[in-house]
PDB file of C-alpha atoms and ligand atoms in Angstrom:
ATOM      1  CA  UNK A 131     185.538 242.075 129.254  1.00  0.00           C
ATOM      2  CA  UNK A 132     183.522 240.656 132.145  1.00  0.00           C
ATOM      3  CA  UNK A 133     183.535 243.175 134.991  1.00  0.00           C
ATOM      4  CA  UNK A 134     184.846 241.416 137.912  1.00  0.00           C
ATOM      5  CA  UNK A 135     187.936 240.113 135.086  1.00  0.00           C
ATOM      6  CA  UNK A 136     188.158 244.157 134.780  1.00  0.00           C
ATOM      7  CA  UNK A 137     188.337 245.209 138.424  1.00  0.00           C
ATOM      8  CA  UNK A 138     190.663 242.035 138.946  1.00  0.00           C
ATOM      9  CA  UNK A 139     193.109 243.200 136.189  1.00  0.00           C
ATOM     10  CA  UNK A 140     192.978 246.933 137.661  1.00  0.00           C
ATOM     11  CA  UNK A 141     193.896 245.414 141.250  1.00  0.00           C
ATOM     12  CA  UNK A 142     196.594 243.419 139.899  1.00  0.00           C
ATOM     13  CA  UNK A 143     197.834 246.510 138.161  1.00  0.00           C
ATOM     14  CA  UNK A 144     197.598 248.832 140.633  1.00  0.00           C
ATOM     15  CA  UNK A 145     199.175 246.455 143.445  1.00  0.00           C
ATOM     16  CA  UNK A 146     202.498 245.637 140.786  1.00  0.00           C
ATOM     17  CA  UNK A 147     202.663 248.221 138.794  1.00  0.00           C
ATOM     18  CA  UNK A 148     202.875 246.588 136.010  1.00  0.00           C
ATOM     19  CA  UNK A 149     200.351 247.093 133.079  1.00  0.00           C
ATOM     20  CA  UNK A 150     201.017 244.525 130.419  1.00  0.00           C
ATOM     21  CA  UNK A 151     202.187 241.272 131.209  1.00  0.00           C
ATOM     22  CA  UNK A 152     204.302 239.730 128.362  1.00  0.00           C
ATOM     23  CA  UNK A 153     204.418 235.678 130.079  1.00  0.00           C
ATOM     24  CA  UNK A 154     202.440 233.900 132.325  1.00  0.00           C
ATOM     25  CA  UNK A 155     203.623 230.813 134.253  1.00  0.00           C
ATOM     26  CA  UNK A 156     201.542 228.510 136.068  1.00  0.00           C
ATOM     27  CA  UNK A 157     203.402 226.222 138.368  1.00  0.00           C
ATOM     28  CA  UNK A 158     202.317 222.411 138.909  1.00  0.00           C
ATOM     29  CA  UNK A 159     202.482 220.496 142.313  1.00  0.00           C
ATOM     30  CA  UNK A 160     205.529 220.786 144.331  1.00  0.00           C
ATOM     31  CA  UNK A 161     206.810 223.030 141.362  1.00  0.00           C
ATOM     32  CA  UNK A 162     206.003 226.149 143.333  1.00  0.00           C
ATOM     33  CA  UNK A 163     209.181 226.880 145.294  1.00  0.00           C
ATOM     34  CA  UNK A 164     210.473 228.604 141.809  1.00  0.00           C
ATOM     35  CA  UNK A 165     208.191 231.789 142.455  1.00  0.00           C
ATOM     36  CA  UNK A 166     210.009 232.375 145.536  1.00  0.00           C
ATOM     37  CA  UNK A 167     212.848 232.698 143.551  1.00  0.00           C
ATOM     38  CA  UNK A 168     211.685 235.703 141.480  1.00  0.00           C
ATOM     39  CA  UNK A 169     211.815 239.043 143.466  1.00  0.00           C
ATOM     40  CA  UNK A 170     208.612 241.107 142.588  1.00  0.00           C
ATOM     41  CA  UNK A 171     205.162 242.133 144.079  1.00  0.00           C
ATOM     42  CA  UNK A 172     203.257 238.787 145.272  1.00  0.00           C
ATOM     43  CA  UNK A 173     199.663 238.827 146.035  1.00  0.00           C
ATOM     44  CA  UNK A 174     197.556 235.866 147.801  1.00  0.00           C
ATOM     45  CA  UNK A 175     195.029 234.560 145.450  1.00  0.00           C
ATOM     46  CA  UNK A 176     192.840 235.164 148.579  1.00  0.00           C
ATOM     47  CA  UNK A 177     192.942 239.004 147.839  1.00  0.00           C
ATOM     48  CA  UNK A 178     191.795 238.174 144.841  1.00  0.00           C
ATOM     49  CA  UNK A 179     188.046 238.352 144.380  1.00  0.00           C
ATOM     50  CA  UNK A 180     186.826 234.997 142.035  1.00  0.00           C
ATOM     51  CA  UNK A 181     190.201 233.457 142.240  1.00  0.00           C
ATOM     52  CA  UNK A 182     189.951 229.909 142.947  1.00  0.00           C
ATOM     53  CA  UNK A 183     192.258 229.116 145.721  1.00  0.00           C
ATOM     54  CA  UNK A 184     194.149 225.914 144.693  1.00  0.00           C
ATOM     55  CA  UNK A 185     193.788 223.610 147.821  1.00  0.00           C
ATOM     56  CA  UNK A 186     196.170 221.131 146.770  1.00  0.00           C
ATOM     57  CA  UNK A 187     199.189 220.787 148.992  1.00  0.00           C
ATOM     58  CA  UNK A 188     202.429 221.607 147.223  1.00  0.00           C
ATOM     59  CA  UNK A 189     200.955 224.563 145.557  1.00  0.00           C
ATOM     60  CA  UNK A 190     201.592 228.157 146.942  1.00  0.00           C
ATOM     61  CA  UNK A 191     198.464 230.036 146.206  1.00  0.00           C
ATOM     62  CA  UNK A 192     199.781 233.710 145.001  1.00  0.00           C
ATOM     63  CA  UNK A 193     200.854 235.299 142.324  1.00  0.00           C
ATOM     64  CA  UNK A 194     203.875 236.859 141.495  1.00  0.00           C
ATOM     65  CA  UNK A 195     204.294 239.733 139.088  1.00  0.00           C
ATOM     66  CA  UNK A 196     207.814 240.807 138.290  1.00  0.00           C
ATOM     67  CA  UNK A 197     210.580 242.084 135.693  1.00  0.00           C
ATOM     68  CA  UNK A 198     212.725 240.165 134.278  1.00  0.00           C
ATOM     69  CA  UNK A 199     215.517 241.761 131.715  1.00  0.00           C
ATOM     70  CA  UNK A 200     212.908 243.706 130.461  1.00  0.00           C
ATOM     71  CA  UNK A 201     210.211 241.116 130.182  1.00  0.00           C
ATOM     72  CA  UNK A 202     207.187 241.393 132.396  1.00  0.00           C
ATOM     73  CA  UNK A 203     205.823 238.005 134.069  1.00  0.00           C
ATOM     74  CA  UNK A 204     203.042 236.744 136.172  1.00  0.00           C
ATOM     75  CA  UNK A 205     203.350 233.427 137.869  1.00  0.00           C
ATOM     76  CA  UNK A 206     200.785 231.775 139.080  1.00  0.00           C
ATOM     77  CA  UNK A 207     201.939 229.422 142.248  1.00  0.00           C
ATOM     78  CA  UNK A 208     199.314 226.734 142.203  1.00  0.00           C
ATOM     79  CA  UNK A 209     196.090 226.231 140.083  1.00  0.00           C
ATOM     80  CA  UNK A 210     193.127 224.284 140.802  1.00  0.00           C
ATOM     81  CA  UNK A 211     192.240 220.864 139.471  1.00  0.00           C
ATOM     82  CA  UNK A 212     189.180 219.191 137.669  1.00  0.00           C
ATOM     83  CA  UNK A 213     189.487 216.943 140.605  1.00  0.00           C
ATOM     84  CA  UNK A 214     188.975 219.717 143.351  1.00  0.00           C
ATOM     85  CA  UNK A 215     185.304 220.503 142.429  1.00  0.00           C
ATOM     86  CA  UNK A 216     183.961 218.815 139.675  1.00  0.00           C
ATOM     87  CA  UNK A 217     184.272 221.888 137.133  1.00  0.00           C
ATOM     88  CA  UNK A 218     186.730 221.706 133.839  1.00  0.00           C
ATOM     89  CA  UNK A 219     186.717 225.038 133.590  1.00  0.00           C
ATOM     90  CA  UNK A 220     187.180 225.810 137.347  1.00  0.00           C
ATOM     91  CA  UNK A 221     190.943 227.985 135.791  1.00  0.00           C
ATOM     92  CA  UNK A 222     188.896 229.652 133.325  1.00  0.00           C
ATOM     93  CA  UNK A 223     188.524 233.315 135.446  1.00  0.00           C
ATOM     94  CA  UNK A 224     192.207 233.337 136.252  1.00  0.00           C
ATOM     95  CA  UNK A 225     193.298 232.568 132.762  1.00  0.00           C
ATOM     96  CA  UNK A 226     190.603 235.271 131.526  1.00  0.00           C
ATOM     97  CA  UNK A 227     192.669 237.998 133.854  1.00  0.00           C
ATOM     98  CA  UNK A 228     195.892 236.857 132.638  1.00  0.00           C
ATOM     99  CA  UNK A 229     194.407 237.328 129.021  1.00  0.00           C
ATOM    100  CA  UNK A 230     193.480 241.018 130.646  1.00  0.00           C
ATOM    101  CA  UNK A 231     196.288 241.915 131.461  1.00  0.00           C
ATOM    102  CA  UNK A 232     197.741 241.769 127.678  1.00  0.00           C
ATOM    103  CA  UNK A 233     199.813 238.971 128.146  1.00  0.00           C
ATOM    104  CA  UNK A 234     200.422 236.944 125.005  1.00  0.00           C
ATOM    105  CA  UNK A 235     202.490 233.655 125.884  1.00  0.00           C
ATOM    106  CA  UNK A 236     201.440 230.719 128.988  1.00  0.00           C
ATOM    107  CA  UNK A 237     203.608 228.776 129.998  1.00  0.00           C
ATOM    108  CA  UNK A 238     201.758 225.710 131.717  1.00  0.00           C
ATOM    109  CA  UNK A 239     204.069 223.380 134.490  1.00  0.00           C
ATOM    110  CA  UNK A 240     202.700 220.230 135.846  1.00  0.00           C
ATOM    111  CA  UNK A 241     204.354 216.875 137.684  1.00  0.00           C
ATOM    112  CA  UNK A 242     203.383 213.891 135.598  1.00  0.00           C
ATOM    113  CA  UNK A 243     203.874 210.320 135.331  1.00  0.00           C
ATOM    114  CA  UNK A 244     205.931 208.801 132.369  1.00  0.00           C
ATOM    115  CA  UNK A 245     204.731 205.843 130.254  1.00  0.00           C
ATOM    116  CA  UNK A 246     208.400 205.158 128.410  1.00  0.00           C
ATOM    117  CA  UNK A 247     211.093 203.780 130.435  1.00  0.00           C
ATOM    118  CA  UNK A 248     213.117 206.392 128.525  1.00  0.00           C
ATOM    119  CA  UNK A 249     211.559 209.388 130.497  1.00  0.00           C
ATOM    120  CA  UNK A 250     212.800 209.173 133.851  1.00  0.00           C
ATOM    121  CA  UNK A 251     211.870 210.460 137.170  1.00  0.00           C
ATOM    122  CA  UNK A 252     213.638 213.763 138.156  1.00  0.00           C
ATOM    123  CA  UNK A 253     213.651 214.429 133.923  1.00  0.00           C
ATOM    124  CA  UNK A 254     212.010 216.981 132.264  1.00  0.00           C
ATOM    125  CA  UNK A 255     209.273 216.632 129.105  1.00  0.00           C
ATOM    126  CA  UNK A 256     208.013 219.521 127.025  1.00  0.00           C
ATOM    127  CA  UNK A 257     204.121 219.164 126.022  1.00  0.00           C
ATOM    128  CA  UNK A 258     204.010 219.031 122.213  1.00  0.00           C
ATOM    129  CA  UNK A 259     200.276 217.401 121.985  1.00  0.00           C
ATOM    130  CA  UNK A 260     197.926 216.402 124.283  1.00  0.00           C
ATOM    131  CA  UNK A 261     195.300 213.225 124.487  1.00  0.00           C
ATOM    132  CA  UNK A 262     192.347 214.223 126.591  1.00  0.00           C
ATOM    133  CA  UNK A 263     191.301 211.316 127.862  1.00  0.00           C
ATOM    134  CA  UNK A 264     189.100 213.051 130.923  1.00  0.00           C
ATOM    135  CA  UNK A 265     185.900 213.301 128.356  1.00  0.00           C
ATOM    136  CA  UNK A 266     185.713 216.647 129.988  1.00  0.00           C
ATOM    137  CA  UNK A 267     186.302 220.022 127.918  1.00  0.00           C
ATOM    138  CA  UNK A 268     186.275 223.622 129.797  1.00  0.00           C
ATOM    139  CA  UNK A 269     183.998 225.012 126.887  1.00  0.00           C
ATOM    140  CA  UNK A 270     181.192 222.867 127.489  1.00  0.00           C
ATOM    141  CA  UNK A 271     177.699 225.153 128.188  1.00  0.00           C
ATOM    142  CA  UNK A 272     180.171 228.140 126.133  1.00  0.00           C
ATOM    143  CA  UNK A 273     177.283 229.647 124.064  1.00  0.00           C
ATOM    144  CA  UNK A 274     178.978 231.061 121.402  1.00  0.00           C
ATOM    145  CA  UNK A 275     180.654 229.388 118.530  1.00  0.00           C
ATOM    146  CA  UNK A 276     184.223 230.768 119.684  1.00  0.00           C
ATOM    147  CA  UNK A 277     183.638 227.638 121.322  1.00  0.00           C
ATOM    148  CA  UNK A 278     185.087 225.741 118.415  1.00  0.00           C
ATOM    149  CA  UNK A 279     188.374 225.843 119.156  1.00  0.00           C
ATOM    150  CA  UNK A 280     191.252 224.295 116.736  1.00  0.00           C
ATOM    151  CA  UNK A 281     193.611 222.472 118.662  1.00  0.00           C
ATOM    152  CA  UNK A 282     196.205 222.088 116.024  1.00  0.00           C
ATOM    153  CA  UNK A 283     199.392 223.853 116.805  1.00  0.00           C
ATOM    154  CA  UNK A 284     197.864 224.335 120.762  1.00  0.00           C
ATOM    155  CA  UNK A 285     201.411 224.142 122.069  1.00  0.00           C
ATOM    156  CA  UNK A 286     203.268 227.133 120.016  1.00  0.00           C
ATOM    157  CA  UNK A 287     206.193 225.726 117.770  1.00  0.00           C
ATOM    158  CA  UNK A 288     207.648 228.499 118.357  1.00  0.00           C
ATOM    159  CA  UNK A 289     207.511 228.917 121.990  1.00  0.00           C
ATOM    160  CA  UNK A 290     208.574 225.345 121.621  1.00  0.00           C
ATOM    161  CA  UNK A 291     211.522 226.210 119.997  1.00  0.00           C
ATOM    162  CA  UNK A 292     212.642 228.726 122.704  1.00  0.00           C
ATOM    163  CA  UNK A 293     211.849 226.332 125.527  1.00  0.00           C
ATOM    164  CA  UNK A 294     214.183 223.877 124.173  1.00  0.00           C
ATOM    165  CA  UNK A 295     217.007 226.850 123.033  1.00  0.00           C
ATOM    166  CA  UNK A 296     217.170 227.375 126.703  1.00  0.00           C
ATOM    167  CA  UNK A 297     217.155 223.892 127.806  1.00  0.00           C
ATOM    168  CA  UNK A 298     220.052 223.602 125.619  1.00  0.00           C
ATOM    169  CA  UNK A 299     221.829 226.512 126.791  1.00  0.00           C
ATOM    170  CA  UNK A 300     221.850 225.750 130.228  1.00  0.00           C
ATOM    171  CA  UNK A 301     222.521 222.201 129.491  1.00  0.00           C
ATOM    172  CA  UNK A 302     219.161 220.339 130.730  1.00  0.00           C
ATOM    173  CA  UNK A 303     217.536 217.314 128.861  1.00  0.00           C
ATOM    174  CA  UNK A 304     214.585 218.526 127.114  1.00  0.00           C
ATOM    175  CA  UNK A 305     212.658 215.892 124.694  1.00  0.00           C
ATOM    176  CA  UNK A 306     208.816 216.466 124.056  1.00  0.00           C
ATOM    177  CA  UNK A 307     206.143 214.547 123.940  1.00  0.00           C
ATOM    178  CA  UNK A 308     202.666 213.891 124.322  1.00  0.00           C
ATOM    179  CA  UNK A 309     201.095 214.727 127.449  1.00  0.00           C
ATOM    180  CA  UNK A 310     197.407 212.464 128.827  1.00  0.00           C
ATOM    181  CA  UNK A 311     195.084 214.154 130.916  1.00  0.00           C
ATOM    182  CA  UNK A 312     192.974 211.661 133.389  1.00  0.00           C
ATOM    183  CA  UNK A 313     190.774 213.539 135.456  1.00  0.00           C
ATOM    184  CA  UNK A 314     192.172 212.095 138.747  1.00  0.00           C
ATOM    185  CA  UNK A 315     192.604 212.188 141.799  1.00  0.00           C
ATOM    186  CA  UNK A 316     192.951 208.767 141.965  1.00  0.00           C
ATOM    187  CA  UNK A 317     196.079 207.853 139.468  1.00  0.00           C
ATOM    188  CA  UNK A 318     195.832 205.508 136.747  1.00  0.00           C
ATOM    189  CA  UNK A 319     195.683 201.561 136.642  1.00  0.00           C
ATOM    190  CA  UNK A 320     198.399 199.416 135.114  1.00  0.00           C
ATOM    191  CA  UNK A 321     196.290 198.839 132.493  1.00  0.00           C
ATOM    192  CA  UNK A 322     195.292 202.734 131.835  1.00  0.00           C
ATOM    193  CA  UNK A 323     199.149 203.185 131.554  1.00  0.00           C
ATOM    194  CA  UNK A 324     199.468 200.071 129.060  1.00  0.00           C
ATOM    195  CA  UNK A 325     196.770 201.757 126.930  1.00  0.00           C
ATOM    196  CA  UNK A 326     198.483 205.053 126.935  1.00  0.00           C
ATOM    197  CA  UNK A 327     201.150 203.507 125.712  1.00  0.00           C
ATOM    198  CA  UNK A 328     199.881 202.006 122.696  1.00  0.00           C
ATOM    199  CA  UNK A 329     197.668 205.108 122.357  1.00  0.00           C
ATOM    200  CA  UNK A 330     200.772 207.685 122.143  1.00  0.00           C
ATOM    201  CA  UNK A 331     200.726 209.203 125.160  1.00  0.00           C
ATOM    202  CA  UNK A 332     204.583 209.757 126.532  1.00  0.00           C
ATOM    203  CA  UNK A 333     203.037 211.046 130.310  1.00  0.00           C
ATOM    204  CA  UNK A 334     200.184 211.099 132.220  1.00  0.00           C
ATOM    205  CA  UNK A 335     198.586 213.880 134.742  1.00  0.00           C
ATOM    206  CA  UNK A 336     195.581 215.096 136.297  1.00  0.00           C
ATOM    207  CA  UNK A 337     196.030 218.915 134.822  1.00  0.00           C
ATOM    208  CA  UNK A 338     197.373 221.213 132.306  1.00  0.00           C
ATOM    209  CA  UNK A 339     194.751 220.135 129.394  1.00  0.00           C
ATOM    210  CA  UNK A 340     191.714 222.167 130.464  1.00  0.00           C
ATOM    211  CA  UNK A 341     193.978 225.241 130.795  1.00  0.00           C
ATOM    212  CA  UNK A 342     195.361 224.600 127.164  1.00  0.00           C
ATOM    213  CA  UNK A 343     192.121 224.752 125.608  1.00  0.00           C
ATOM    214  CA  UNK A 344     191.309 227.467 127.788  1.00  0.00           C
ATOM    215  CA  UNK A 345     194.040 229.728 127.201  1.00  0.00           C
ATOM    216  CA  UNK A 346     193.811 228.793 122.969  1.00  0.00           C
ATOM    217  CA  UNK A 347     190.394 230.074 123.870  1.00  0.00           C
ATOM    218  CA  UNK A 348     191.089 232.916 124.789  1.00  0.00           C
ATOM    219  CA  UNK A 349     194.039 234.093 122.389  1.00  0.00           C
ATOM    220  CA  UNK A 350     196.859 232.822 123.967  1.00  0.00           C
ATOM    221  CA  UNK A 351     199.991 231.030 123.010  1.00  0.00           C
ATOM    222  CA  UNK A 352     200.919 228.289 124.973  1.00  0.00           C
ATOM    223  CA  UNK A 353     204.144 226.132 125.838  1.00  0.00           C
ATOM    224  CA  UNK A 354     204.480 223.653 128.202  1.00  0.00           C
ATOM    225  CA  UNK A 355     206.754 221.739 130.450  1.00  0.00           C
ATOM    226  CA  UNK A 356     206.162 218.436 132.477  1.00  0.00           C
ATOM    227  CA  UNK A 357     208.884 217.683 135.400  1.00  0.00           C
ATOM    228  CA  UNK A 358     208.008 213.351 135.869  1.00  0.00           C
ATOM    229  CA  UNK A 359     208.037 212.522 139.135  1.00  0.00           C
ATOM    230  CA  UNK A 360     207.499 208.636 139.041  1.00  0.00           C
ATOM    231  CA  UNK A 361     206.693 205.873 136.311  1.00  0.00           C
ATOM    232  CA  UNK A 362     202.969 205.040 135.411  1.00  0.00           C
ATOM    233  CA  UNK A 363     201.536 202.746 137.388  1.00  0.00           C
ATOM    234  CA  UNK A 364     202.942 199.552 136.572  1.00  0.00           C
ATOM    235  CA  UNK A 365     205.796 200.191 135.150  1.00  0.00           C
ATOM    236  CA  UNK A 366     207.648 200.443 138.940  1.00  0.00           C
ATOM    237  CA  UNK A 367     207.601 198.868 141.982  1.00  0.00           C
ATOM    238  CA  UNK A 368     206.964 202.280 143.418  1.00  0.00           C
ATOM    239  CA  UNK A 369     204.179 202.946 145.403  1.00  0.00           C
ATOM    240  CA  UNK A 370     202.140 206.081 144.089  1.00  0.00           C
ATOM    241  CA  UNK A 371     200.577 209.335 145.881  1.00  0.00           C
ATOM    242  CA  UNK A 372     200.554 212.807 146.383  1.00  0.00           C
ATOM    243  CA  UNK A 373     203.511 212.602 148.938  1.00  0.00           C
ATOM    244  CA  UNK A 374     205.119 210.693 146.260  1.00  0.00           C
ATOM    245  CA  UNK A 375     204.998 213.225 143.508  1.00  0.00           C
ATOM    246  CA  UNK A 376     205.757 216.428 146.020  1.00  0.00           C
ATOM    247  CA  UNK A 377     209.061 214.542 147.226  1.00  0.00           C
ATOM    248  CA  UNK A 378     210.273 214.295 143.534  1.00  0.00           C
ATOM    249  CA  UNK A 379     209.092 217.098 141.961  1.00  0.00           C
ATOM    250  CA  UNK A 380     211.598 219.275 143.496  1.00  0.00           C
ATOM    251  CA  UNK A 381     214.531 217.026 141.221  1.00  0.00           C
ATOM    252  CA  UNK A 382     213.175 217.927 137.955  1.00  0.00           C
ATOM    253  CA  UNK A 383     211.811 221.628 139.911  1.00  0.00           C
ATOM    254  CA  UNK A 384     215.730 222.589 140.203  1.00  0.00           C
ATOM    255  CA  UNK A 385     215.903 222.020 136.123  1.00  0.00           C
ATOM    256  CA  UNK A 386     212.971 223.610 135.417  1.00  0.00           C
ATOM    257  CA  UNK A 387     214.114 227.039 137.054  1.00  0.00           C
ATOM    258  CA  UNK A 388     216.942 226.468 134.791  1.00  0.00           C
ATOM    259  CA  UNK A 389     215.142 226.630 132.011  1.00  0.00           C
ATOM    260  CA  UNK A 390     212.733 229.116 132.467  1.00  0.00           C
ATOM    261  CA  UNK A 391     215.099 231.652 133.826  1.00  0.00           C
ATOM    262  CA  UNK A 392     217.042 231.342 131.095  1.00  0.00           C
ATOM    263  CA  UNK A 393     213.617 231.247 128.531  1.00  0.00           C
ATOM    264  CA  UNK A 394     212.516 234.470 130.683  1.00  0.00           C
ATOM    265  CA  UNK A 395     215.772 236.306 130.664  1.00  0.00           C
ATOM    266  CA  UNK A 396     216.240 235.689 126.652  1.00  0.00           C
ATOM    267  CA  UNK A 397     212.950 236.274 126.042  1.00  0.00           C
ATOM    268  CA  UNK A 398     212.617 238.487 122.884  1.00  0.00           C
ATOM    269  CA  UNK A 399     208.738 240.317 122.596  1.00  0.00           C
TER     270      UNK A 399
HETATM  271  N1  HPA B 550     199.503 210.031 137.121  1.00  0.00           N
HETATM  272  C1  HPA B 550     198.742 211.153 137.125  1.00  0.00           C
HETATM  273  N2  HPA B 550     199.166 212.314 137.598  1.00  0.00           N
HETATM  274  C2  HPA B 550     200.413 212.372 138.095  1.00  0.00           C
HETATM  275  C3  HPA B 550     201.257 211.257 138.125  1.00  0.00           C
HETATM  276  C4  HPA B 550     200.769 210.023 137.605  1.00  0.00           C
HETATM  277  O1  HPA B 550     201.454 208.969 137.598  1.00  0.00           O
HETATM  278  N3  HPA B 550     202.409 211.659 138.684  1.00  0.00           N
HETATM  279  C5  HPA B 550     202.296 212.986 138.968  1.00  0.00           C
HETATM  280  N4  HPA B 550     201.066 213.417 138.621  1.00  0.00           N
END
């Protein structure tokens, strides 16, 4: 393990407590309030040497680490973007100490535009594919031929499974779907959307994708959960921005807690 992953994961372990961490969460824009929800030991990514500090308003840049029924979690309050400096694999050291730490199972959050009338704002979408349409990959200048990841079965059917066990359990919508990663920041155009469409994309975001690969990288299993904030651009008369997305993120944010409360609490190894 890289050295400053090593002394990262010893500071993290040290400050919490905890030694293994059995889920990670990472929590998308305007998503962030859930972390304040979950009583345990926070720590600014700012004390944290090499973290990227996510500069995107709506994110809360700390992480949590905490018990829950027996299950030990890390959330991660924001992440950084593509977007913010120009670098796919700008998560890859954070995702490389949550790998550290032992933890086995990510589960990624973003805000995302829908491209089917039937996925409303304030509704929630679990990832089951991706389409990267950012021609960007985090592994690029990788050297060695772990590089070639296999992207089949990148969002865990089982994870999958749980995700949408809780969902029904506590009585929140859950279809899946296929999740399109533009690089942003600027959103898409009416026709981008049109061509997602026909392409098989269900949402569109600026995130989430590089992390996937990342974390399939680097051994872990991943679910994940989109909250849609607005329509693709088009398909409303909505105007679209950041503001936007932070104002109705915290609809679908209430049902996400839901859910992964429910996933964390029930969560079996
Ligand atoms: N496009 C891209 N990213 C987004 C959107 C969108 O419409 N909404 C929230 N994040």
């Amino acid at each position: 393990m890289d050295v400053n992953v090593q002394d990262t994961v010893n500071l993290i372990q040290n400050r919490s407590g905890i030694g293994k961490v059995d889920v990670a969460l990472v929590l998308g824009s305007g998503l962030s309030s859930f972390i304040d929800e979950i009583e345990g030991t926070s720590i600014d990514y700012s004390d944290l040497p090499d973290f990227p500090h996510a500069g995107v308003s709506g994110h809360a840049p700390k992480l949590k680490l905490a018990t829950i029924g027996g299950t030990n979690i890390a959330i991660l309050g924001g992440r950084m973007h593509y977007y913010e400096r120009g670098e796919a694999d700008v998560m890859r050291f954070p995702l490389e100490v949550i790998a550290g730490l032992e933890t086995t199972k990510l589960i990624l959050t973003n805000a995302a535009g829908s491209v089917r009338e039937a996925y409303q704002p304030g509704s929630l979408l679990r990832i089951s594919d991706h389409l990267n349409f950012s021609g960007l990959n985090p592994l690029i200048g990788e050297e060695t031929d772990r590089r070639f990841v296999a992207l089949d079965g990148a969002y865990d059917a089982e994870i999958g499974a749980a995700l949408d066990a809780s969902a029904a359990a506590v009585g929140v919508e859950l279809p899946n779907g296929v999740y399109t990663w533009f690089s942003g920041p600027s959103f898409e155009t009416p026709a981008e959307i049109r061509a997602t469409q026909v392409l098989g994309g269900d949402a569109v975001g600026m995130s989430t994708v590089p992390e996937v690969i990342l974390a399939r990288f680097l051994g872990l299993r991943v679910g994940a959960i989109s909250t849609i904030t607005n329509m693709g651009a088009g398909m409303s008369d909505e105007n679209l921005s950041h503001e936007h997305t932070k104002n109705m993120a915290p609809i679908g944010s209430a049902k996400l807690a839901k859910v992964l409360k429910h996933y964390l609490e029930n969560y079996k190894g």
